[in-house]
Coordinates of C-alpha atoms in Angstrom, one line a residue:
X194 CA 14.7 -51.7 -32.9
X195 CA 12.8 -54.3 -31.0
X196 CA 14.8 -57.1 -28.9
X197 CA 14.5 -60.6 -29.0
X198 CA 10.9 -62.0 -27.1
X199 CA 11.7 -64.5 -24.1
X200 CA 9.7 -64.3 -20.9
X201 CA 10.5 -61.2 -19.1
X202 CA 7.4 -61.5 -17.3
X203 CA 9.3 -64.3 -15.3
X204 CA 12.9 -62.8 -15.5
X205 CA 11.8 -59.7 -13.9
X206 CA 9.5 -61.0 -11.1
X207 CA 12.2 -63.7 -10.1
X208 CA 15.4 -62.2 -10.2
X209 CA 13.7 -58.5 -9.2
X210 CA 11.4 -60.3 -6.2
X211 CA 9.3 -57.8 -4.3
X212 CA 10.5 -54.7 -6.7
X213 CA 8.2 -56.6 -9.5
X214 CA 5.5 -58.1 -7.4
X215 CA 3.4 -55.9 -9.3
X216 CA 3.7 -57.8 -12.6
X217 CA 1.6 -60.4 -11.4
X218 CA -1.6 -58.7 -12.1
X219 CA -0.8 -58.4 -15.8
X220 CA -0.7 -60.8 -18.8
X221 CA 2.4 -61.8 -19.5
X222 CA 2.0 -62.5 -23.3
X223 CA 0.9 -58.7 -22.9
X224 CA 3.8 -57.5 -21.2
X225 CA 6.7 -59.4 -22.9
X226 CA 5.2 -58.1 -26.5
X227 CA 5.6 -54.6 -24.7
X228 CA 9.2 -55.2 -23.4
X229 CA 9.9 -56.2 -26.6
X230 CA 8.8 -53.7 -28.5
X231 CA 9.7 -51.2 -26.3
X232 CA 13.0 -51.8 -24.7
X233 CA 16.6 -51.2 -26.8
X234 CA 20.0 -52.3 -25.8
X235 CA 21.9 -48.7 -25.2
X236 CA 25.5 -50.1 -24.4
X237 CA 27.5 -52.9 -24.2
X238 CA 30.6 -52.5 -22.0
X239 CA 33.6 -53.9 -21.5
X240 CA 34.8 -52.6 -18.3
X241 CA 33.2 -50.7 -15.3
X242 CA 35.3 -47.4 -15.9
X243 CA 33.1 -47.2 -19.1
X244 CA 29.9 -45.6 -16.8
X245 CA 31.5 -43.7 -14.7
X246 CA 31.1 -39.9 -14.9
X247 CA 33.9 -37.1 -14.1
X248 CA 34.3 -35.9 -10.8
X249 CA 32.7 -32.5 -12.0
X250 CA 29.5 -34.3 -13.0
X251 CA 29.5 -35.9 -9.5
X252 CA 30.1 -32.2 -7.6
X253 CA 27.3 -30.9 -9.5
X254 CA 25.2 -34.0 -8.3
X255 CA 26.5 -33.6 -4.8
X256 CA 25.1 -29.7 -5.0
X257 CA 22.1 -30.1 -6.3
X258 CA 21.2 -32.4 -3.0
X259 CA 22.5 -36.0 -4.8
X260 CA 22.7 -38.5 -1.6
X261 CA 24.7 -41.4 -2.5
X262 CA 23.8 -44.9 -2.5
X263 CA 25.8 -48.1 -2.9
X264 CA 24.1 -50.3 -4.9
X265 CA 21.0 -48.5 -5.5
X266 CA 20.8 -48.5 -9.1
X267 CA 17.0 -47.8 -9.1
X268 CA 17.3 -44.9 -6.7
X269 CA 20.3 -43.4 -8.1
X270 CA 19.3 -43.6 -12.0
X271 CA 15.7 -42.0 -10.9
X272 CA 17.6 -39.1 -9.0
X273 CA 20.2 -38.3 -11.6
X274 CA 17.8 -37.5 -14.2
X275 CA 15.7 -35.4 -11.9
X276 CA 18.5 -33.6 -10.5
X277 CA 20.7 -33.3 -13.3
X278 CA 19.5 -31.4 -16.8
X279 CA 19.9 -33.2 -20.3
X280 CA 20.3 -36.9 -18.4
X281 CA 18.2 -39.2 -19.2
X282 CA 16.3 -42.4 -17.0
X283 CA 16.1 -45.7 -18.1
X284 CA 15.0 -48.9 -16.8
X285 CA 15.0 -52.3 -18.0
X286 CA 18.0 -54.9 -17.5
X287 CA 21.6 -56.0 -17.6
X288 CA 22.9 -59.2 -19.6
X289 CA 26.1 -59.9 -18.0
X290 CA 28.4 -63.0 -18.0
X291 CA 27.9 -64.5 -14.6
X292 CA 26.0 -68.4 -15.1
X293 CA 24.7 -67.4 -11.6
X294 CA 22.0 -64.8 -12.5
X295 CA 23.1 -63.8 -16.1
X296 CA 20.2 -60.8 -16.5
X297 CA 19.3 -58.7 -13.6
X298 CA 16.7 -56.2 -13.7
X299 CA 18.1 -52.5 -13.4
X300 CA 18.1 -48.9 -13.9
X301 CA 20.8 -46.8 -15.2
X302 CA 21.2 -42.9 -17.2
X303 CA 22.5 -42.1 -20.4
X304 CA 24.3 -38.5 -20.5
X305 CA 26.3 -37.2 -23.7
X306 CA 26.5 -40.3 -25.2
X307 CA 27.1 -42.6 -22.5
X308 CA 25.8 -44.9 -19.8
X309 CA 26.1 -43.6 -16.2
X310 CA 25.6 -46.0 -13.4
X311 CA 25.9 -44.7 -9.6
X312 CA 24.7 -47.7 -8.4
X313 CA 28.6 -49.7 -9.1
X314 CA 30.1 -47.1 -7.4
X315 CA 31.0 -47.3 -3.6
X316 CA 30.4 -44.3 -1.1
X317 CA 33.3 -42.6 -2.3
X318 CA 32.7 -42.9 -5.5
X319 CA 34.8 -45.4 -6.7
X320 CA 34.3 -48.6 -8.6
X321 CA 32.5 -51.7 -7.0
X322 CA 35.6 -53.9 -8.4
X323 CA 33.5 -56.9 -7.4
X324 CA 31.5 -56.4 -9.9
X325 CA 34.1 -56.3 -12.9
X326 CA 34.1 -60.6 -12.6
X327 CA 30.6 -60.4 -14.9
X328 CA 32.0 -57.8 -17.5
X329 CA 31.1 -57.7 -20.5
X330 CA 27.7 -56.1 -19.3
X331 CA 24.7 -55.2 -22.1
X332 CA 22.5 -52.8 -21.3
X333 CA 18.6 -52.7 -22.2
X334 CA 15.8 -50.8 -20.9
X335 CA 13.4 -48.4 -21.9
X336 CA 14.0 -44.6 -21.2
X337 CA 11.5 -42.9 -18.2
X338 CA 10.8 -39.5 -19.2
X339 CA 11.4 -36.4 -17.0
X340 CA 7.7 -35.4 -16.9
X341 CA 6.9 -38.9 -15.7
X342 CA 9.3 -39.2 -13.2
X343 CA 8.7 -35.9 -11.8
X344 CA 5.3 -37.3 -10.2
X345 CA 7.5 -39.1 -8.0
X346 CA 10.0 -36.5 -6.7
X347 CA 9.4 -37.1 -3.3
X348 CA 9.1 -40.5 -3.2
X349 CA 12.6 -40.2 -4.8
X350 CA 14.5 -37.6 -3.4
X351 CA 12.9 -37.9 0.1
X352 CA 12.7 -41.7 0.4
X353 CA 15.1 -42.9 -1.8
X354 CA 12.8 -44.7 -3.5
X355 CA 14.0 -48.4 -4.8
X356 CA 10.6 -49.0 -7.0
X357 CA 11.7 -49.2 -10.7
X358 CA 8.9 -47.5 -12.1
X359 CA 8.7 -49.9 -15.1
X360 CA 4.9 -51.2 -14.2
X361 CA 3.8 -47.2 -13.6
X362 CA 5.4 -47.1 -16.9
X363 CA 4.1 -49.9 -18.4
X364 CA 0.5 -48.9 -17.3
X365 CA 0.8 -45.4 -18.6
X366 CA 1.9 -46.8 -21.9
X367 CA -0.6 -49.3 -22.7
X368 CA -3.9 -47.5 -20.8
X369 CA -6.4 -46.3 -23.8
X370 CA -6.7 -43.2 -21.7
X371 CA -3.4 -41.3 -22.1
X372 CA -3.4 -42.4 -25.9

């Protein structure tokens, strides 16, 4: 089901800044179409307990070599999936009730059913309460697959890379080569 068209172009290289630089080289008729077409909301919420996983979920994590951090949702979405079976990767955005910065650009899992999100949860692993004065929150994005991610394990796992992955994404979808 496609979402509404507005200009994401401009949503993600403002509120997203250097993580979207990218986005300039492309046509942004092209790329909102794509978004559009591409992208599905996965979950509203209504509170921030809603995406937090059990603390089993998070020991498995912490085994399979999961380092934790705050606020990194692009990071910590990117890991998860790679570190975790049957969990999937999305990027995309957040509608949120805040008149501030209502949509912010983000990346997030989806495991048996449900959104995960590391990135609202502190060190210890519990909630950025903070962040509770926005709820409700929608989530949108379009999901990164395993085999795609996998290129960047390093750059992941190693670096704790922060790049989203959406315009690797986008350019993989929409080159004539890999179709």
């Amino acid at each position: 089901m496609s979402i509404e068209k507005v200009d994401f172009h401009s949503i993600f290289s403002n509120e997203g800044d250097v993580l979207y630089s990218g986005l300039s080289k492309l046509d942004p008729d092209g790329f909102n179409n794509w978004v559009s077409c591409n992208f599905n909301e996965i979950a509203f919420i209504t509170s921030l307990s809603q995406i937090c996983p059990d603390k089993s979920f998070l020991k498995e994590l912490a085994e399979a070599g999961y380092f934790h951090r705050e606020s990194q949702c692009h990071y910590s979405a990117k890991a998860v999936c790679l570190l975790s079976d049957n969990v999937d990767c999305y990027t995309g955005f957040v509608v949120r009730d805040d008149s501030c910065c209502g949509i912010i650009t983000h990346s997030f899992n989806f495991y048996n059913s449900q959104i995960i999100d590391l990135s609202r949860l502190d060190s210890n692993y519990n909630i950025l309460e903070r962040l509770g004065n926005t709820l409700p929150h929608t989530y949108f994005g379009v999901k990164l697959p395993k085999s795609f991610l996998q290129q960047y394990t390093d750059l992941v796992l190693n670096q704790y890379s922060m790049n989203p992955l959406l315009l690797e994404w986008y350019l993989e979808c929409t080159n004539p080569i890999h179709h």
